[in-house]
């Protein structure tokens, strides 16, 4: 919506969390909705929250009116005016988080008052829900309430949730979510409601009460949040198989439950949107590798820096997180998951946040810098070859499948951003600081020299000339350009290559959580 409604999650403060937790109606502290899953053959109409946001920006409705419509999208979707209703799958994470944070700032406007009243309405067991659910199912770790289901059985819901718990908590050792300190199901089971949700909404996790310290961690989390989960009763309308959609949603949403339990979504040093949502999307693969539901987020805009990646739609960035850590093993304890588990623990301990926490996580768990992990991922993401004959640093297990997947939600995979002709050709560009990349196509001939000159700005540009020869990706030369030195890569033998690309990654970290996007100029030439 306005800049206030679209500001980042990490600006929420602990005092806001406490105020929300103490609200008489148990107003949810934060809500994380399930993954968006667009149809595979057409460019989709914007989802309901985006339609409302655009109307606010155009001045067609007030910010308070937009907040009311967004509230209805969660609590009473039948009341949302038809022009703002879309069946495009959507996530309520950012809109609802910012709605909760911003509503108190909207004053006495009648629409704002109505929105606040709707969010304070009586709830049942899990904030944000209405109505009693007569059927119950208890598993080892979950207490599931439901009424009617379509397309999947309660046994399949239970199995998806239990497999998720056994993987994320049991196998990987991530800290289980804390119990609500006042009200929780028998046996301390995690509460789940299966609801008839509005168009496109898969489900969400929402805070119930402030828990303070999570007893599942050996340190004092200080701002851990107890939570509950809401899942859609019908996964049939969404692309992909019903069971794959259910499984992916369970893995994604329960990871948010764990994030709440680490105290990482509210309070000082809380994680940015891209870390919250893209890492939950990455977790889908770790738990249910064959579901591949997150393919539908492909592709992110790689020129947007990790530190500032779109706070309104951060899901596509999962593939970058996958590419940075896949070499360490997927779906196994102490593999890729160890990097990101360490990341959340650092935030929970308030030792670091966002980019700095991620850098420390790679260094402490895998003895590699974030700069190197990102640069290697930049190579793997350009060519998308599998790892049959290519160094695991520069390939992706499912790279060819990513390339073949037909959905283009926001951005197509760009291939090379620009291409240089034969010597003496050159071009100049800007590249964002805080982990962004450019791919510049090169002529496939022998005896080339590639020079990259830093043109001003803080950037540190890692540059590799890459040759793709069939299914093999090779690094021919690597250098670094800074404000005090150029990168010169001489005597390149690119004649045998099917493709050749200069992979340029700006690995300068300006801040753990950059407040604005800054860029560095450079010139690249072939001689």
XYZ file of C-alpha atoms in Angstrom:
527
model
C 0.000 0.000 0.000
C 1.615 3.253 1.045
C 5.265 3.286 2.035
C 4.136 2.700 5.603
C 2.159 -0.406 4.705
C 4.963 -1.813 2.552
C 7.847 -1.173 4.960
C 9.943 -4.095 6.053
C 9.081 -6.604 8.762
C 12.346 -6.023 10.592
C 11.207 -2.532 11.635
C 8.560 -4.073 13.906
C 9.631 -3.576 17.498
C 9.289 -5.705 20.580
C 7.022 -3.116 22.161
C 4.614 -3.515 19.252
C 4.717 -7.279 19.689
C 3.923 -6.973 23.377
C 1.085 -4.567 22.748
C -0.453 -6.888 20.209
C 0.022 -9.894 22.458
C -1.874 -8.211 25.251
C -4.797 -7.177 23.063
C -8.048 -8.394 24.555
C -9.020 -10.309 21.465
C -5.660 -12.029 21.009
C -4.977 -10.026 17.881
C -2.343 -12.055 16.013
C 1.170 -10.761 16.444
C 2.118 -11.627 12.928
C 0.831 -13.888 10.237
C 2.734 -15.829 7.655
C 0.608 -17.130 4.829
C 1.370 -19.980 2.526
C 3.199 -19.878 -0.727
C 1.660 -18.301 -3.822
C 1.251 -20.814 -6.672
C 0.462 -19.218 -10.036
C -1.091 -21.045 -12.964
C 1.478 -22.511 -15.356
C 0.407 -21.149 -18.732
C -0.596 -17.501 -18.366
C 0.506 -14.296 -16.771
C -1.703 -13.914 -13.775
C -3.923 -11.091 -12.699
C -2.486 -9.492 -9.548
C -3.604 -11.115 -6.326
C -6.134 -9.437 -4.046
C -3.644 -7.575 -1.813
C -1.837 -6.139 -4.827
C -5.095 -4.994 -6.441
C -5.952 -3.149 -3.221
C -2.448 -1.674 -2.978
C -2.576 -0.376 -6.542
C -5.915 1.290 -5.891
C -4.461 3.076 -2.850
C -1.456 4.246 -4.848
C -3.682 5.584 -7.628
C -5.745 7.490 -5.088
C -8.930 5.595 -5.904
C -9.399 4.601 -2.268
C -7.918 5.949 0.942
C -5.241 4.152 2.908
C -7.785 3.466 5.638
C -10.257 2.014 3.100
C -7.501 -0.146 1.669
C -6.689 -1.399 5.162
C -10.335 -2.322 5.674
C -10.539 -4.239 2.388
C -7.339 -6.059 3.252
C -8.745 -6.961 6.657
C -11.829 -8.347 4.974
C -9.634 -10.405 2.626
C -8.493 -12.301 5.721
C -11.586 -12.239 7.922
C -14.549 -11.839 5.555
C -13.452 -12.327 1.916
C -17.054 -12.170 0.664
C -17.117 -8.475 1.648
C -14.178 -7.420 -0.521
C -15.494 -5.443 -3.531
C -15.430 -7.521 -6.703
C -12.889 -5.315 -8.481
C -10.308 -6.232 -5.836
C -10.964 -9.979 -5.773
C -8.606 -12.286 -7.634
C -8.254 -16.062 -7.666
C -4.505 -15.703 -8.103
C -2.810 -17.514 -5.191
C -1.419 -15.111 -2.647
C 0.426 -14.861 0.597
C -0.855 -12.657 3.388
C 2.474 -12.447 5.187
C 3.543 -8.900 4.482
C 0.117 -7.299 4.089
C -1.162 -8.655 7.395
C 2.036 -7.950 9.297
C 2.003 -4.353 8.119
C -1.745 -4.103 8.610
C -1.359 -4.991 12.268
C 1.524 -2.579 12.657
C -0.008 0.300 10.742
C -3.669 0.257 11.770
C -3.012 2.120 15.044
C -1.412 4.912 12.987
C -4.450 5.488 10.753
C -6.331 7.576 13.303
C -10.082 7.824 13.681
C -11.094 7.316 10.056
C -14.262 5.172 10.062
C -12.699 2.582 7.729
C -9.659 2.232 9.977
C -11.884 1.850 13.034
C -13.904 -0.824 11.220
C -10.698 -2.682 10.298
C -9.492 -2.605 13.882
C -12.860 -3.868 15.059
C -12.816 -6.734 12.556
C -9.386 -7.849 13.706
C -10.519 -7.700 17.333
C -13.584 -9.830 16.698
C -14.051 -12.991 18.733
C -11.812 -15.798 17.531
C -11.741 -19.531 18.080
C -8.494 -21.192 19.168
C -6.358 -19.495 16.517
C -6.393 -15.710 15.959
C -7.808 -14.586 12.660
C -10.314 -17.445 12.409
C -14.021 -17.615 13.082
C -16.475 -20.436 13.696
C -16.249 -23.732 15.511
C -14.726 -26.797 13.874
C -16.417 -29.933 15.220
C -13.966 -32.631 14.091
C -10.653 -33.269 15.846
C -7.575 -35.285 15.046
C -4.597 -35.603 17.369
C -1.228 -36.830 16.131
C 1.985 -37.138 18.104
C 2.778 -33.445 17.677
C -0.349 -31.741 16.258
C -3.932 -31.076 17.298
C -5.959 -30.609 14.106
C -9.484 -29.155 14.031
C -11.557 -29.319 10.870
C -15.069 -29.571 9.493
C -15.048 -30.724 5.877
C -12.139 -31.447 3.509
C -11.917 -31.573 -0.257
C -9.318 -33.390 -2.320
C -7.278 -34.719 0.606
C -8.084 -36.800 3.676
C -7.419 -35.898 7.276
C -4.846 -38.710 7.304
C -2.967 -36.928 4.503
C -3.051 -33.636 6.400
C -1.780 -35.419 9.499
C 0.966 -37.220 7.583
C 2.177 -34.028 5.897
C 2.401 -32.238 9.239
C 4.076 -35.116 11.065
C 6.659 -35.606 8.291
C 7.385 -31.899 8.490
C 7.921 -32.001 12.262
C 10.036 -35.149 12.074
C 12.263 -33.548 9.446
C 12.625 -29.957 10.645
C 12.691 -30.664 14.386
C 13.530 -34.373 14.600
C 16.141 -34.900 11.875
C 17.574 -31.387 11.510
C 17.311 -30.398 15.164
C 15.667 -26.997 14.735
C 14.023 -25.774 17.939
C 10.371 -26.700 18.241
C 7.891 -23.838 18.721
C 6.996 -22.890 22.310
C 3.583 -23.644 23.758
C 1.171 -20.817 24.325
C 1.764 -19.938 28.003
C -1.988 -19.709 28.707
C -3.930 -21.928 26.333
C -2.748 -24.936 24.351
C -4.154 -28.307 23.268
C -3.861 -31.401 25.422
C -0.379 -32.820 25.521
C 1.164 -29.556 24.338
C 0.407 -30.409 20.713
C 0.764 -27.685 18.115
C -2.674 -26.301 17.121
C -3.805 -26.434 13.493
C -7.143 -25.328 12.059
C -8.282 -26.380 8.586
C -10.485 -23.583 7.278
C -12.523 -22.564 4.249
C -10.234 -19.688 3.264
C -10.800 -16.957 0.707
C -9.709 -17.000 -2.954
C -6.071 -17.928 -3.456
C -5.110 -18.177 0.212
C -3.347 -21.384 1.166
C -3.022 -20.908 4.902
C -0.864 -19.126 7.431
C 0.842 -19.202 10.780
C -0.061 -16.556 13.320
C 1.204 -15.554 16.735
C -1.035 -16.222 19.725
C 0.871 -14.910 22.759
C 4.237 -13.590 23.744
C 6.230 -16.525 25.135
C 9.476 -14.721 25.928
C 11.946 -17.569 26.232
C 11.551 -20.740 24.184
C 12.388 -23.680 26.469
C 13.483 -25.685 23.404
C 16.605 -23.509 23.029
C 19.489 -23.453 25.536
C 19.656 -19.636 25.369
C 17.159 -16.943 26.283
C 15.300 -15.994 23.105
C 13.649 -13.059 24.933
C 10.986 -12.442 22.269
C 9.818 -15.911 21.220
C 6.199 -16.080 20.086
C 3.761 -18.959 20.529
C 1.774 -19.572 17.368
C -0.808 -21.674 15.576
C -1.402 -22.696 11.976
C -4.335 -22.330 9.586
C -4.500 -24.448 6.429
C -6.970 -24.361 3.551
C -9.534 -27.145 3.487
C -9.276 -27.492 -0.300
C -5.993 -27.599 -2.221
C -7.629 -28.676 -5.497
C -7.963 -25.210 -7.094
C -4.225 -24.623 -7.034
C -1.696 -25.715 -9.675
C 0.139 -28.967 -9.182
C -1.232 -32.005 -7.438
C -3.399 -31.561 -4.360
C -1.060 -33.635 -2.224
C 2.091 -31.808 -3.345
C 0.458 -28.463 -2.587
C -0.587 -29.664 0.867
C 2.859 -31.057 1.650
C 4.740 -27.981 0.469
C 2.417 -25.711 2.442
C 2.871 -27.754 5.628
C 6.674 -27.589 5.338
C 6.652 -23.885 4.500
C 4.231 -22.825 7.190
C 5.704 -24.903 9.987
C 9.053 -23.313 9.270
C 7.380 -19.996 10.087
C 6.196 -21.541 13.370
C 9.838 -22.270 14.157
C 10.862 -18.736 13.137
C 8.292 -17.336 15.565
C 9.693 -19.627 18.235
C 13.192 -18.260 17.678
C 11.858 -14.745 18.249
C 13.116 -13.819 14.786
C 9.969 -12.182 13.349
C 9.456 -9.373 15.848
C 11.559 -7.271 18.126
C 15.106 -5.941 17.810
C 17.133 -7.485 15.016
C 14.238 -9.382 13.464
C 14.745 -10.882 10.026
C 13.941 -9.134 6.762
C 11.151 -10.340 4.503
C 13.376 -12.124 2.029
C 14.939 -14.187 4.807
C 11.569 -15.025 6.344
C 9.712 -16.071 3.217
C 12.367 -17.209 0.746
C 13.977 -19.455 3.354
C 10.583 -20.969 4.220
C 10.140 -21.619 0.486
C 13.606 -23.204 0.398
C 12.578 -25.496 3.275
C 9.811 -27.001 1.137
C 12.514 -28.809 -0.868
C 14.320 -29.985 2.239
C 11.221 -31.745 3.582
C 9.391 -32.795 0.396
C 11.967 -32.667 -2.376
C 9.681 -34.144 -5.033
C 6.829 -31.681 -4.437
C 8.670 -28.929 -6.372
C 5.943 -26.458 -5.614
C 8.458 -23.640 -5.230
C 9.339 -23.933 -8.932
C 6.373 -21.669 -9.479
C 8.225 -18.746 -7.915
C 10.928 -18.796 -10.586
C 12.583 -16.418 -11.291
C 13.812 -13.571 -9.089
C 15.300 -10.413 -10.577
C 18.978 -11.157 -10.005
C 19.962 -7.515 -10.394
C 18.072 -6.665 -7.181
C 20.397 -7.133 -4.192
C 19.769 -9.767 -1.570
C 19.941 -7.090 1.098
C 17.076 -5.157 -0.492
C 15.120 -7.875 -2.292
C 11.470 -6.997 -2.928
C 9.740 -6.913 0.459
C 6.349 -7.336 -1.202
C 7.150 -10.601 -2.998
C 10.337 -12.219 -1.687
C 9.535 -15.881 -2.470
C 11.462 -16.232 -5.765
C 14.735 -15.700 -3.937
C 14.560 -19.246 -2.559
C 16.504 -20.479 -5.580
C 19.465 -18.257 -4.680
C 19.531 -19.654 -1.152
C 19.348 -23.140 -2.658
C 22.212 -22.404 -5.050
C 24.423 -21.015 -2.276
C 24.107 -24.064 -0.027
C 23.122 -27.050 -2.176
C 26.725 -28.334 -2.435
C 26.642 -29.154 1.292
C 23.840 -31.692 0.877
C 20.048 -31.464 0.712
C 17.515 -33.103 2.993
C 20.231 -34.306 5.366
C 21.258 -33.232 8.851
C 24.224 -30.839 8.904
C 23.948 -30.289 5.164
C 22.473 -27.149 3.633
C 20.065 -26.883 6.521
C 22.917 -26.289 8.961
C 23.721 -22.941 7.337
C 20.198 -21.633 7.681
C 19.571 -23.161 11.095
C 22.673 -21.308 12.293
C 21.347 -18.137 10.680
C 18.096 -18.272 12.681
C 19.943 -19.113 15.882
C 22.215 -16.077 15.492
C 19.153 -13.852 15.151
C 17.523 -15.528 18.135
C 20.637 -14.887 20.227
C 20.776 -11.281 18.907
C 24.363 -11.807 17.801
C 23.704 -10.647 14.236
C 20.888 -10.185 11.765
C 20.164 -10.454 8.052
C 23.274 -10.229 5.817
C 25.733 -10.273 8.706
C 23.989 -13.248 10.306
C 24.000 -15.072 6.979
C 27.704 -14.373 6.527
C 28.482 -15.661 10.014
C 26.325 -18.735 9.392
C 28.238 -19.723 6.257
C 31.583 -19.048 7.928
C 30.908 -20.916 11.169
C 29.002 -23.883 9.754
C 30.771 -24.426 6.410
C 33.990 -22.387 6.556
C 33.109 -20.331 3.478
C 32.439 -16.625 3.088
C 29.066 -15.309 2.030
C 30.850 -13.528 -0.827
C 32.214 -16.803 -2.196
C 28.939 -18.689 -1.706
C 27.043 -15.961 -3.557
C 29.550 -15.766 -6.398
C 29.528 -19.539 -6.900
C 25.719 -19.470 -6.873
C 25.811 -16.708 -9.492
C 27.667 -19.111 -11.790
C 25.341 -22.046 -11.116
C 22.227 -19.944 -11.690
C 23.404 -18.688 -15.071
C 23.842 -22.071 -16.765
C 21.513 -24.397 -14.798
C 23.393 -27.614 -15.594
C 23.074 -30.629 -13.337
C 26.015 -32.013 -11.417
C 26.819 -35.084 -13.519
C 30.181 -33.707 -14.714
C 30.322 -30.159 -13.328
C 31.927 -29.059 -10.063
C 29.158 -29.031 -7.389
C 29.906 -25.362 -6.702
C 28.741 -24.390 -10.182
C 25.760 -26.662 -10.849
C 22.309 -27.457 -9.460
C 20.829 -30.914 -8.994
C 17.564 -29.828 -10.607
C 18.988 -27.060 -12.788
C 17.651 -28.429 -16.107
C 14.206 -28.875 -14.532
C 14.265 -25.264 -13.326
C 15.148 -24.138 -16.841
C 12.351 -26.180 -18.399
C 9.617 -25.146 -16.003
C 7.065 -23.039 -17.933
C 5.831 -20.597 -15.290
C 7.217 -17.076 -15.452
C 5.602 -15.359 -12.506
C 7.361 -12.001 -12.489
C 10.677 -12.326 -14.297
C 11.929 -14.736 -16.913
C 15.385 -16.168 -16.437
C 17.272 -13.450 -18.297
C 20.238 -15.397 -19.584
C 22.929 -12.816 -20.188
C 21.902 -9.286 -19.249
C 23.995 -7.873 -22.098
C 26.420 -9.252 -24.677
C 29.774 -8.022 -25.906
C 30.798 -8.401 -29.538
C 34.288 -9.161 -30.855
C 37.259 -7.087 -29.689
C 37.385 -4.084 -29.198
C 33.890 -3.962 -27.767
C 32.926 -2.536 -24.369
C 29.926 -1.505 -22.298
C 29.234 0.240 -19.006
C 26.646 -0.701 -16.380
C 25.695 -0.212 -12.769
C 25.418 -3.110 -10.337
C 23.815 -2.909 -6.919
C 25.826 -3.390 -3.754
C 24.778 -5.932 -1.097
C 24.849 -9.045 -3.278
C 23.512 -8.552 -6.789
C 24.797 -10.016 -10.047
C 25.228 -9.282 -13.758
C 25.824 -11.757 -16.570
C 27.653 -10.375 -19.632
C 27.899 -12.597 -22.702
C 31.334 -12.933 -24.327
C 32.449 -13.963 -27.821
C 33.472 -17.624 -28.052
C 36.966 -17.276 -29.477
C 40.510 -17.853 -28.316
C 43.047 -15.262 -27.274
C 40.614 -12.859 -25.630
C 41.389 -10.555 -22.746
C 38.553 -9.289 -20.565
C 39.038 -6.163 -18.454
C 36.646 -4.810 -15.802
C 37.234 -1.300 -14.546
C 35.603 -0.037 -11.380
C 33.876 3.253 -12.150
C 32.932 4.562 -8.741
C 30.967 3.371 -5.726
C 31.654 1.062 -2.807
C 31.319 -2.177 -4.715
C 33.631 -5.163 -4.626
C 33.140 -6.971 -7.932
C 34.089 -10.627 -8.167
C 34.433 -11.553 -11.841
C 34.724 -15.019 -13.370
C 34.865 -15.892 -17.053
C 32.827 -19.065 -17.525
C 32.787 -21.561 -20.375
C 29.892 -23.935 -20.900
C 30.926 -26.937 -22.947
C 27.890 -29.175 -23.252
C 26.846 -30.137 -19.724
C 30.149 -29.002 -18.219
C 30.647 -25.543 -16.734
C 34.251 -24.427 -16.239
C 35.743 -21.372 -14.581
C 38.447 -20.075 -16.918
C 39.716 -17.145 -14.834
C 38.633 -15.162 -11.770
C 39.627 -11.680 -10.566
C 38.285 -8.893 -8.369
C 37.690 -5.233 -9.259
C 37.677 -2.607 -6.516
C 37.862 1.165 -6.384
C 41.662 0.857 -6.367
C 42.268 -2.006 -8.801
C 40.846 -3.312 -12.088
C 40.158 -6.955 -12.893
C 42.180 -8.195 -15.855
C 41.563 -11.695 -17.203
C 44.016 -12.393 -20.089
C 44.674 -15.173 -22.611
C 41.213 -16.738 -22.510
C 40.644 -19.799 -24.655
C 36.914 -19.630 -25.271
C 36.880 -21.091 -28.777
C 35.528 -24.541 -27.776
C 32.738 -23.090 -25.610
C 29.070 -23.383 -26.491
C 28.571 -20.267 -24.388
C 30.879 -17.899 -22.542
C 29.824 -15.410 -19.900
C 31.476 -12.987 -17.531
C 29.750 -13.567 -14.187
C 30.000 -10.396 -12.105
C 28.784 -10.394 -8.516
C 28.877 -7.356 -6.272
C 29.706 -8.811 -2.870
C 30.065 -5.526 -1.015
C 27.988 -5.544 2.184
C 27.122 -1.965 3.117
C 25.005 -2.956 6.111
C 23.386 -6.003 7.680
C 20.048 -4.478 6.665
C 20.604 -1.806 3.988
C 18.090 1.040 4.152
C 18.481 1.936 0.490
C 19.864 0.436 -2.690
C 23.253 1.814 -3.724
C 25.100 0.939 -6.923
C 28.582 0.722 -8.326
C 29.594 1.695 -11.863
C 31.829 -0.506 -13.971
C 33.049 -0.893 -17.536
C 33.786 -4.249 -19.160
C 35.713 -4.618 -22.418
C 37.136 -7.371 -24.602
C 40.477 -6.803 -26.286
